């Protein structure tokens, strides 16, 4: 039984491997180095996420305080162990965007 459990253990990613991968298509989050793919959203979920995006986008245009994005867009939560999230809708302030520029 222990052998069968060991065979199904997923590969654990490091931060360096994550960066070297390039683009990975699919809805996923990385939790403690393990990629977890998410199911497709329901129509209701998409309607709600779309409404939230529209509201944030209107606010963004009025205030010019940042940018609004929709998934997929990785958010790095921690490096070791690596953890990422892919929120459905994300607002990033201008100050945070400036920190990410090389």
mmCIF file of C-alpha atoms in Angstrom:
data_model
loop_
_atom_site.group_PDB
_atom_site.id
_atom_site.type_symbol
_atom_site.label_atom_id
_atom_site.label_comp_id
_atom_site.label_asym_id
_atom_site.label_seq_id
_atom_site.Cartn_x
_atom_site.Cartn_y
_atom_site.Cartn_z
ATOM 1 C CA UNK A 1 0.000 0.000 0.000
ATOM 2 C CA UNK A 2 2.833 2.425 0.794
ATOM 3 C CA UNK A 3 4.334 1.790 -2.641
ATOM 4 C CA UNK A 4 1.073 2.762 -4.384
ATOM 5 C CA UNK A 5 0.884 5.978 -2.371
ATOM 6 C CA UNK A 6 4.469 6.886 -3.262
ATOM 7 C CA UNK A 7 3.753 6.378 -6.966
ATOM 8 C CA UNK A 8 0.977 8.969 -7.060
ATOM 9 C CA UNK A 9 2.830 11.722 -5.225
ATOM 10 C CA UNK A 10 2.948 14.754 -7.536
ATOM 11 C CA UNK A 11 6.209 16.497 -8.335
ATOM 12 C CA UNK A 12 6.936 19.439 -6.049
ATOM 13 C CA UNK A 13 7.989 22.611 -7.875
ATOM 14 C CA UNK A 14 10.624 24.989 -6.648
ATOM 15 C CA UNK A 15 10.416 28.723 -7.308
ATOM 16 C CA UNK A 16 13.278 28.428 -9.802
ATOM 17 C CA UNK A 17 11.493 25.648 -11.719
ATOM 18 C CA UNK A 18 8.299 27.713 -11.727
ATOM 19 C CA UNK A 19 10.136 30.675 -13.282
ATOM 20 C CA UNK A 20 11.863 28.453 -15.857
ATOM 21 C CA UNK A 21 8.592 26.847 -17.019
ATOM 22 C CA UNK A 22 7.375 29.772 -19.046
ATOM 23 C CA UNK A 23 3.664 29.930 -19.783
ATOM 24 C CA UNK A 24 1.528 27.051 -18.545
ATOM 25 C CA UNK A 25 -1.953 27.152 -20.018
ATOM 26 C CA UNK A 26 -4.731 26.196 -17.659
ATOM 27 C CA UNK A 27 -6.442 27.359 -14.512
ATOM 28 C CA UNK A 28 -4.319 26.282 -11.579
ATOM 29 C CA UNK A 29 -2.909 27.309 -8.243
ATOM 30 C CA UNK A 30 0.314 26.081 -6.678
ATOM 31 C CA UNK A 31 0.036 25.059 -3.051
ATOM 32 C CA UNK A 32 3.231 24.050 -1.261
ATOM 33 C CA UNK A 33 4.909 23.386 -4.595
ATOM 34 C CA UNK A 34 2.125 21.216 -6.051
ATOM 35 C CA UNK A 35 0.075 22.463 -8.997
ATOM 36 C CA UNK A 36 -3.670 22.014 -8.506
ATOM 37 C CA UNK A 37 -5.763 22.455 -11.643
ATOM 38 C CA UNK A 38 -9.179 23.997 -11.136
ATOM 39 C CA UNK A 39 -12.416 22.977 -12.839
ATOM 40 C CA UNK A 40 -14.040 25.206 -15.413
ATOM 41 C CA UNK A 41 -16.241 27.912 -13.887
ATOM 42 C CA UNK A 42 -20.015 27.692 -14.062
ATOM 43 C CA UNK A 43 -22.005 30.260 -16.075
ATOM 44 C CA UNK A 44 -23.163 31.903 -12.822
ATOM 45 C CA UNK A 45 -19.566 32.135 -11.609
ATOM 46 C CA UNK A 46 -18.549 33.768 -14.906
ATOM 47 C CA UNK A 47 -21.467 36.227 -14.701
ATOM 48 C CA UNK A 48 -20.469 37.274 -11.175
ATOM 49 C CA UNK A 49 -16.760 37.558 -12.009
ATOM 50 C CA UNK A 50 -17.646 39.578 -15.113
ATOM 51 C CA UNK A 51 -19.807 41.969 -13.079
ATOM 52 C CA UNK A 52 -16.996 42.459 -10.533
ATOM 53 C CA UNK A 53 -14.527 43.080 -13.372
ATOM 54 C CA UNK A 54 -16.830 45.680 -14.937
ATOM 55 C CA UNK A 55 -17.198 47.542 -11.631
ATOM 56 C CA UNK A 56 -13.463 47.521 -10.922
ATOM 57 C CA UNK A 57 -12.684 48.537 -14.495
ATOM 58 C CA UNK A 58 -15.057 51.525 -14.305
ATOM 59 C CA UNK A 59 -13.455 52.548 -11.004
ATOM 60 C CA UNK A 60 -9.985 52.125 -12.547
ATOM 61 C CA UNK A 61 -10.916 54.410 -15.442
ATOM 62 C CA UNK A 62 -12.321 57.049 -13.081
ATOM 63 C CA UNK A 63 -9.434 57.057 -10.615
ATOM 64 C CA UNK A 64 -6.438 55.900 -12.705
ATOM 65 C CA UNK A 65 -5.088 54.290 -9.519
ATOM 66 C CA UNK A 66 -4.094 50.952 -11.073
ATOM 67 C CA UNK A 67 -5.044 48.145 -13.456
ATOM 68 C CA UNK A 68 -7.759 45.490 -13.438
ATOM 69 C CA UNK A 69 -7.055 41.981 -14.737
ATOM 70 C CA UNK A 70 -8.982 38.757 -15.202
ATOM 71 C CA UNK A 71 -7.719 35.180 -14.838
ATOM 72 C CA UNK A 72 -5.391 33.629 -15.674
ATOM 73 C CA UNK A 73 -2.934 35.844 -13.821
ATOM 74 C CA UNK A 74 -0.630 34.270 -11.240
ATOM 75 C CA UNK A 75 -0.246 35.987 -7.892
ATOM 76 C CA UNK A 76 2.865 34.874 -6.003
ATOM 77 C CA UNK A 77 1.967 34.304 -2.347
ATOM 78 C CA UNK A 78 5.229 32.755 -1.147
ATOM 79 C CA UNK A 79 8.514 31.543 -2.643
ATOM 80 C CA UNK A 80 9.489 28.734 -0.260
ATOM 81 C CA UNK A 81 7.383 26.698 -0.407
ATOM 82 C CA UNK A 82 6.049 28.155 -3.606
ATOM 83 C CA UNK A 83 2.413 29.181 -3.441
ATOM 84 C CA UNK A 84 0.462 30.993 -6.137
ATOM 85 C CA UNK A 85 -3.166 31.924 -6.613
ATOM 86 C CA UNK A 86 -5.180 32.823 -9.710
ATOM 87 C CA UNK A 87 -7.983 35.123 -8.652
ATOM 88 C CA UNK A 88 -10.852 35.523 -11.097
ATOM 89 C CA UNK A 89 -10.529 39.310 -10.924
ATOM 90 C CA UNK A 90 -7.526 41.259 -9.704
ATOM 91 C CA UNK A 91 -6.823 44.957 -9.175
ATOM 92 C CA UNK A 92 -3.161 46.001 -8.927
ATOM 93 C CA UNK A 93 -2.364 49.527 -7.767
ATOM 94 C CA UNK A 94 0.066 51.697 -9.716
ATOM 95 C CA UNK A 95 2.513 51.493 -6.821
ATOM 96 C CA UNK A 96 2.557 47.682 -6.982
ATOM 97 C CA UNK A 97 2.863 47.699 -10.771
ATOM 98 C CA UNK A 98 5.878 50.049 -10.501
ATOM 99 C CA UNK A 99 7.543 47.615 -8.059
ATOM 100 C CA UNK A 100 7.309 44.831 -10.654
ATOM 101 C CA UNK A 101 8.987 46.743 -13.493
ATOM 102 C CA UNK A 102 12.617 45.760 -14.219
#
